[in-house]
Each structure stands twice: as C-alpha cells, then as structure tokens.
mmCIF file of C-alpha atoms in Angstrom:
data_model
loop_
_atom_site.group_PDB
_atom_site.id
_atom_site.type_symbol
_atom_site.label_atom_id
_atom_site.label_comp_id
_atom_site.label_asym_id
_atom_site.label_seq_id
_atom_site.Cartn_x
_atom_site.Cartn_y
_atom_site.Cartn_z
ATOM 1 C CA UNK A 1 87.505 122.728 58.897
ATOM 2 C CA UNK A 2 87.274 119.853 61.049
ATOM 3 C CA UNK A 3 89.886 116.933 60.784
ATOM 4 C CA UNK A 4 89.210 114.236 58.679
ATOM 5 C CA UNK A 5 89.822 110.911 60.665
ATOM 6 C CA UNK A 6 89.418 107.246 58.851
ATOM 7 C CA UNK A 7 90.111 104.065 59.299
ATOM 8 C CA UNK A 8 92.478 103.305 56.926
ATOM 9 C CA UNK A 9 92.745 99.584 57.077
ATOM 10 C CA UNK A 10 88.937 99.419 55.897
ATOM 11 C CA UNK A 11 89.793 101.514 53.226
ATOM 12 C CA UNK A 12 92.560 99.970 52.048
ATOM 13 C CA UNK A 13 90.574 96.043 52.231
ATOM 14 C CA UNK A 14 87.096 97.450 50.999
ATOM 15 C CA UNK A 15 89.247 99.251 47.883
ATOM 16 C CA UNK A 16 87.120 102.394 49.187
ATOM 17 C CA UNK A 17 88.047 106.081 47.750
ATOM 18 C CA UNK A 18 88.070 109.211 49.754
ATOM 19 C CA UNK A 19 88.134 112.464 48.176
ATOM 20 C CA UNK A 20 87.889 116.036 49.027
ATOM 21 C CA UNK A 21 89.912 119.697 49.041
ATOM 22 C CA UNK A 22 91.165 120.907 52.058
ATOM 23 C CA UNK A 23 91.506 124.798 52.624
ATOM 24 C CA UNK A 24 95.189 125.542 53.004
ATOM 25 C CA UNK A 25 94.660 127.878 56.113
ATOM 26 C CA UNK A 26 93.281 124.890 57.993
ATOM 27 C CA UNK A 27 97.202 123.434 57.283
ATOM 28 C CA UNK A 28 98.953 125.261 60.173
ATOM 29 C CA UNK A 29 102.554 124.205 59.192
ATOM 30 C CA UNK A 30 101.846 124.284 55.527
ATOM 31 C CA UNK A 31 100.163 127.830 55.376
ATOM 32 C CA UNK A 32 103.174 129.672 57.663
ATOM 33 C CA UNK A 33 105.591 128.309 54.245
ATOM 34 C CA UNK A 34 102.976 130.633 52.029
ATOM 35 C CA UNK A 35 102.733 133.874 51.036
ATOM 36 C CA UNK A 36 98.817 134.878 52.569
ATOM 37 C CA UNK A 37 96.547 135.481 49.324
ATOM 38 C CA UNK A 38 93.190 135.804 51.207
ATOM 39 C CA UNK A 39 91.674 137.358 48.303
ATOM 40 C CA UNK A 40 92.180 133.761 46.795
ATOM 41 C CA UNK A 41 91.837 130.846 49.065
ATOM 42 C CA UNK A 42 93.776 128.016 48.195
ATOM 43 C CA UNK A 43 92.280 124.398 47.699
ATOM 44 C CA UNK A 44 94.429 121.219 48.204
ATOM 45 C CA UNK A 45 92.910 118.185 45.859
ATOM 46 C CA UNK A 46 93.460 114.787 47.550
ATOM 47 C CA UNK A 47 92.625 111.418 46.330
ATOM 48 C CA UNK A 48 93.197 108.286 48.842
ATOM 49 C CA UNK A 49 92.199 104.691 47.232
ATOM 50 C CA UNK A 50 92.540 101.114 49.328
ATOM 51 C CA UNK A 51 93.884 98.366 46.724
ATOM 52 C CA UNK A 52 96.154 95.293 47.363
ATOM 53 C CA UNK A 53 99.632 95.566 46.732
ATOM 54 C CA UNK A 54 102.235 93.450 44.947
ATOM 55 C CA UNK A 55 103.243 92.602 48.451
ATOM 56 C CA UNK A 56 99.646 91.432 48.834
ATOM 57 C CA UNK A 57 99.352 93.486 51.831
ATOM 58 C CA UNK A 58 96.171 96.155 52.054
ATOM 59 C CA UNK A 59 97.577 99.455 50.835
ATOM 60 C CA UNK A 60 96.309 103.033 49.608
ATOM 61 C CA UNK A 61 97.453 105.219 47.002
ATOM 62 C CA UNK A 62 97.057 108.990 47.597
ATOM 63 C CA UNK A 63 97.348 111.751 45.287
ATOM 64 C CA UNK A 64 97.540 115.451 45.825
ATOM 65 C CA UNK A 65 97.368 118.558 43.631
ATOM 66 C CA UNK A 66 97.554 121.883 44.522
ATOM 67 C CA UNK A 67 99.056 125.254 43.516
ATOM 68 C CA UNK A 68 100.556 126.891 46.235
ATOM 69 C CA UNK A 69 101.609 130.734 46.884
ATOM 70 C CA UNK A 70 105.271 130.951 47.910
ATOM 71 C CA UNK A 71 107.836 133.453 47.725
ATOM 72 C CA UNK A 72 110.442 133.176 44.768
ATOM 73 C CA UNK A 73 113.789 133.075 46.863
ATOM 74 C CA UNK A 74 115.822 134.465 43.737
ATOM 75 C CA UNK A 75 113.660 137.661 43.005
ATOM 76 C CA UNK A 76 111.279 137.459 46.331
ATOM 77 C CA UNK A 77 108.454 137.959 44.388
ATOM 78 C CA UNK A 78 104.996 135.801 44.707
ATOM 79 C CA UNK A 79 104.861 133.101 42.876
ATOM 80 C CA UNK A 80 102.332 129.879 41.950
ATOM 81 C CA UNK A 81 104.122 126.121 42.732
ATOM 82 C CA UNK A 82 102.200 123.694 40.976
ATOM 83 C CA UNK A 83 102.852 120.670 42.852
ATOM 84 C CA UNK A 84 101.186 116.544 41.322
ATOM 85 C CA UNK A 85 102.195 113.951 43.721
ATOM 86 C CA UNK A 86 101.129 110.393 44.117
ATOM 87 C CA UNK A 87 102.097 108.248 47.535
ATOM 88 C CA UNK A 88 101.796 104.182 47.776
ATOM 89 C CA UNK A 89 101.283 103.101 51.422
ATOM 90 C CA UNK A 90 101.940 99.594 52.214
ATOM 91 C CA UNK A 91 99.432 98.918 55.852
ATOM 92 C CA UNK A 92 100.487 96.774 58.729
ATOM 93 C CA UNK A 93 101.102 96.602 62.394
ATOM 94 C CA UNK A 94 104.665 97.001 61.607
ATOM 95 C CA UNK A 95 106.759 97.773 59.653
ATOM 96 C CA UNK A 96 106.682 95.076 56.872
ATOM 97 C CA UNK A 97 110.049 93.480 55.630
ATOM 98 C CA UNK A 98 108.699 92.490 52.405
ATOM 99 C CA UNK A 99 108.979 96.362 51.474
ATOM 100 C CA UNK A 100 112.531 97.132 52.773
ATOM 101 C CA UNK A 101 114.494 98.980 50.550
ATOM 102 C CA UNK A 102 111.407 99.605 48.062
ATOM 103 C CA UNK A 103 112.107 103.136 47.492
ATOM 104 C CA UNK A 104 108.534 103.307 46.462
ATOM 105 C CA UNK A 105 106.312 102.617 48.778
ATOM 106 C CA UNK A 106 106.021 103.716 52.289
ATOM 107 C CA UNK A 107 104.489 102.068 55.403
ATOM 108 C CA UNK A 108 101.785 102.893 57.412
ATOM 109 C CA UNK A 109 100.796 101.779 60.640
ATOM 110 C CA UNK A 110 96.947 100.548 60.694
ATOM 111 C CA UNK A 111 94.494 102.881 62.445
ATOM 112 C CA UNK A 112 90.945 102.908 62.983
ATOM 113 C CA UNK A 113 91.482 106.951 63.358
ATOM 114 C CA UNK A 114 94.151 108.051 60.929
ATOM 115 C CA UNK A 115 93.920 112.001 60.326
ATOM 116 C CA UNK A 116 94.056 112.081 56.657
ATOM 117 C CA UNK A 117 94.682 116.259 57.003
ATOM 118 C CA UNK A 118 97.705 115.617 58.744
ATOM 119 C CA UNK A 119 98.606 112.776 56.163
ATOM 120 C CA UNK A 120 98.866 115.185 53.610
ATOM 121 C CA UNK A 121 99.719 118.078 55.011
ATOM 122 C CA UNK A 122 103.021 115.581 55.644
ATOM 123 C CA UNK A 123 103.402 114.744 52.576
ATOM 124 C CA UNK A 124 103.200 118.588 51.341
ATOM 125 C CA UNK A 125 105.837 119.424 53.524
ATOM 126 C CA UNK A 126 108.282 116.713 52.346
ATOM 127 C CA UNK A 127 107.478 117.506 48.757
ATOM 128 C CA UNK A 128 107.972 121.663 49.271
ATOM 129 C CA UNK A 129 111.644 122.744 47.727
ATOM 130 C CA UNK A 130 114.009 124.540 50.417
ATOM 131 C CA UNK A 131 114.032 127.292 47.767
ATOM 132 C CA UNK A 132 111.492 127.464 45.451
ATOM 133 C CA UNK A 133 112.254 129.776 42.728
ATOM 134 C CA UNK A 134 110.428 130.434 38.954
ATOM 135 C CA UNK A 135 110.935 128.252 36.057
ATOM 136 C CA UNK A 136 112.237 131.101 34.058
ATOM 137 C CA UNK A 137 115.051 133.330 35.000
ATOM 138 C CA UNK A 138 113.704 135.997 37.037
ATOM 139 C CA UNK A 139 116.091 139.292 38.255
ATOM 140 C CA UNK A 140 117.551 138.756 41.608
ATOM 141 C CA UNK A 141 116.679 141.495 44.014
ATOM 142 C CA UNK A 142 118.307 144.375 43.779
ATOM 143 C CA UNK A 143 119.069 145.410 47.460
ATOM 144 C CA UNK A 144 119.965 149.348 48.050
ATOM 145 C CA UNK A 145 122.611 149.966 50.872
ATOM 146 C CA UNK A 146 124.539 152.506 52.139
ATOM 147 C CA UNK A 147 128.087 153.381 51.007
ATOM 148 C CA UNK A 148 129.862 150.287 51.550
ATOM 149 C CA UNK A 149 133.568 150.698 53.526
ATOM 150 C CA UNK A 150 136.352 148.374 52.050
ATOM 151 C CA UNK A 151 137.941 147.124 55.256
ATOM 152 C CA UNK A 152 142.042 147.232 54.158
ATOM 153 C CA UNK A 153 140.974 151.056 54.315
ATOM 154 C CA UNK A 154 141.849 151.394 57.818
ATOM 155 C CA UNK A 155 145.288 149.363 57.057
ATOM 156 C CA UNK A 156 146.033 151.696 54.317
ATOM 157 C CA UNK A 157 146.038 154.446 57.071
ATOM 158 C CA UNK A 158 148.148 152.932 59.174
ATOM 159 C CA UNK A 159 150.638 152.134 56.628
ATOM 160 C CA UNK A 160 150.483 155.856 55.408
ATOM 161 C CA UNK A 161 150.953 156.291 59.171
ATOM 162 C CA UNK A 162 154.483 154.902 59.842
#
C-alpha cells in the first residue's frame, strides 16, 4: 500500500474529510508490536476532518479504530485490543502560543505533503499500553523449570563443615 500524502492545510481550510483503512502490515513499527494473524488481516479505520478551531486557527480532527492482535503479557496468550481514539490538531508554521498548555490539542506543522500513514501509525504507537493484558483475570503462565537450588544450601555445608 502506497503512502498516503496530503496537504493538510487545504484540508483543514476547505473543512475536507479523508477516509480510508490502512492494512496493518503496511505499519512497519506498528505490526512488529502484533502477534502475525495472516489468516485475518487487520484493517485500521481513520477519519481526518479540516474545521476551525476555538483558537480560530485551521485544524483537523482524526479518529482511528482498530482491533489489534497483541500478546496478553499476564497469560501470553493472543488477544484482541480494541482501541477508539480521536486527535485535535491545531495547524501553523509554528508552534502556536495560543494552544500552550491545552492538554488537548496538539500542533502540527503545515505541509503540502503530510504522510497521513505515518500520522497514524504515530498516534497508534503512543496510544498502545506497555503491557496490554485482558479485561478479565486471565491465569498467569505457568512456567516449568528444573529443580530449583536454594542458595544458603552451600552455607549450610560449610557450617556443617567447621
């Protein structure tokens, strides 16, 4: 799948809506976080719309939804994460100060050739838990080992010793 480049200050001043999937195994970074379920190849829904802001500065709102394969790190089994997200981007040059310590929305610097794939294959990554595990309590693995040696064991033997 080919990148998906746009310009999103256009966007953002025509109030224009892009919309699309993206096959997860086109998301390098992304993809190496999940379990590979080729049998089943996962879709990531994106939805980017130009508006004005209260800032009155051009802006986009994206949303994502997807349900991702990852590993459970409690029981290590497969499991789906369901993720919803929604991003407000505030466009400019630079960074604007009107937006400074609004917690939500982010800035984006205006380009005619913004690669929207990498845009949300960002935001996926922020949004991804270190550990994901299941809602519901799951076992933890149960890992077999050898005989295990208590290490005062050799201390023992030399006090037996003298």
């Amino acid at each position: 799948m080919k990148d998906l480049l746009i310009n999103n200050l256009e966007i953002a001043r025509k109030q224009g809506r892009v919309e699309g999937e993206i096959d997860l195994a086109c998301l390098e970074r992304l993809s190496a976080m999940t379990v590979n379920e080729s049998h089943h190849p996962q879709k990531i829904k994106y939805q980017l719309v130009g508006s004005q802001t209260k800032f009155n500065l051009p802006s986009l709102h994206l949303s994502i939804n997807t349900v991702l394969p990852v590993v459970c790190q409690r029981c290590l089994e497969s499991m789906q994460l369901e993720l919803a997200l929604d991003y407000d981007y505030v466009l400019s040059e630079t960074e604007p100060v009107e937006i400074e310590g609004d917690e939500e929305v982010d800035w984006l610097e205006t380009s005619p050739n913004m690669n929207l794939n990498n845009l949300v294959e960002d935001e996926l990554l922020i949004a991804m838990p270190f550990a994901p595990v299941h809602q519901y309590d799951c076992k933890p693995a149960a890992f077999e080992a050898g005989e295990k040696h208590n290490p005062f064991d050799v201390l023992k033997k030399l006090k037996n010793k003298s």
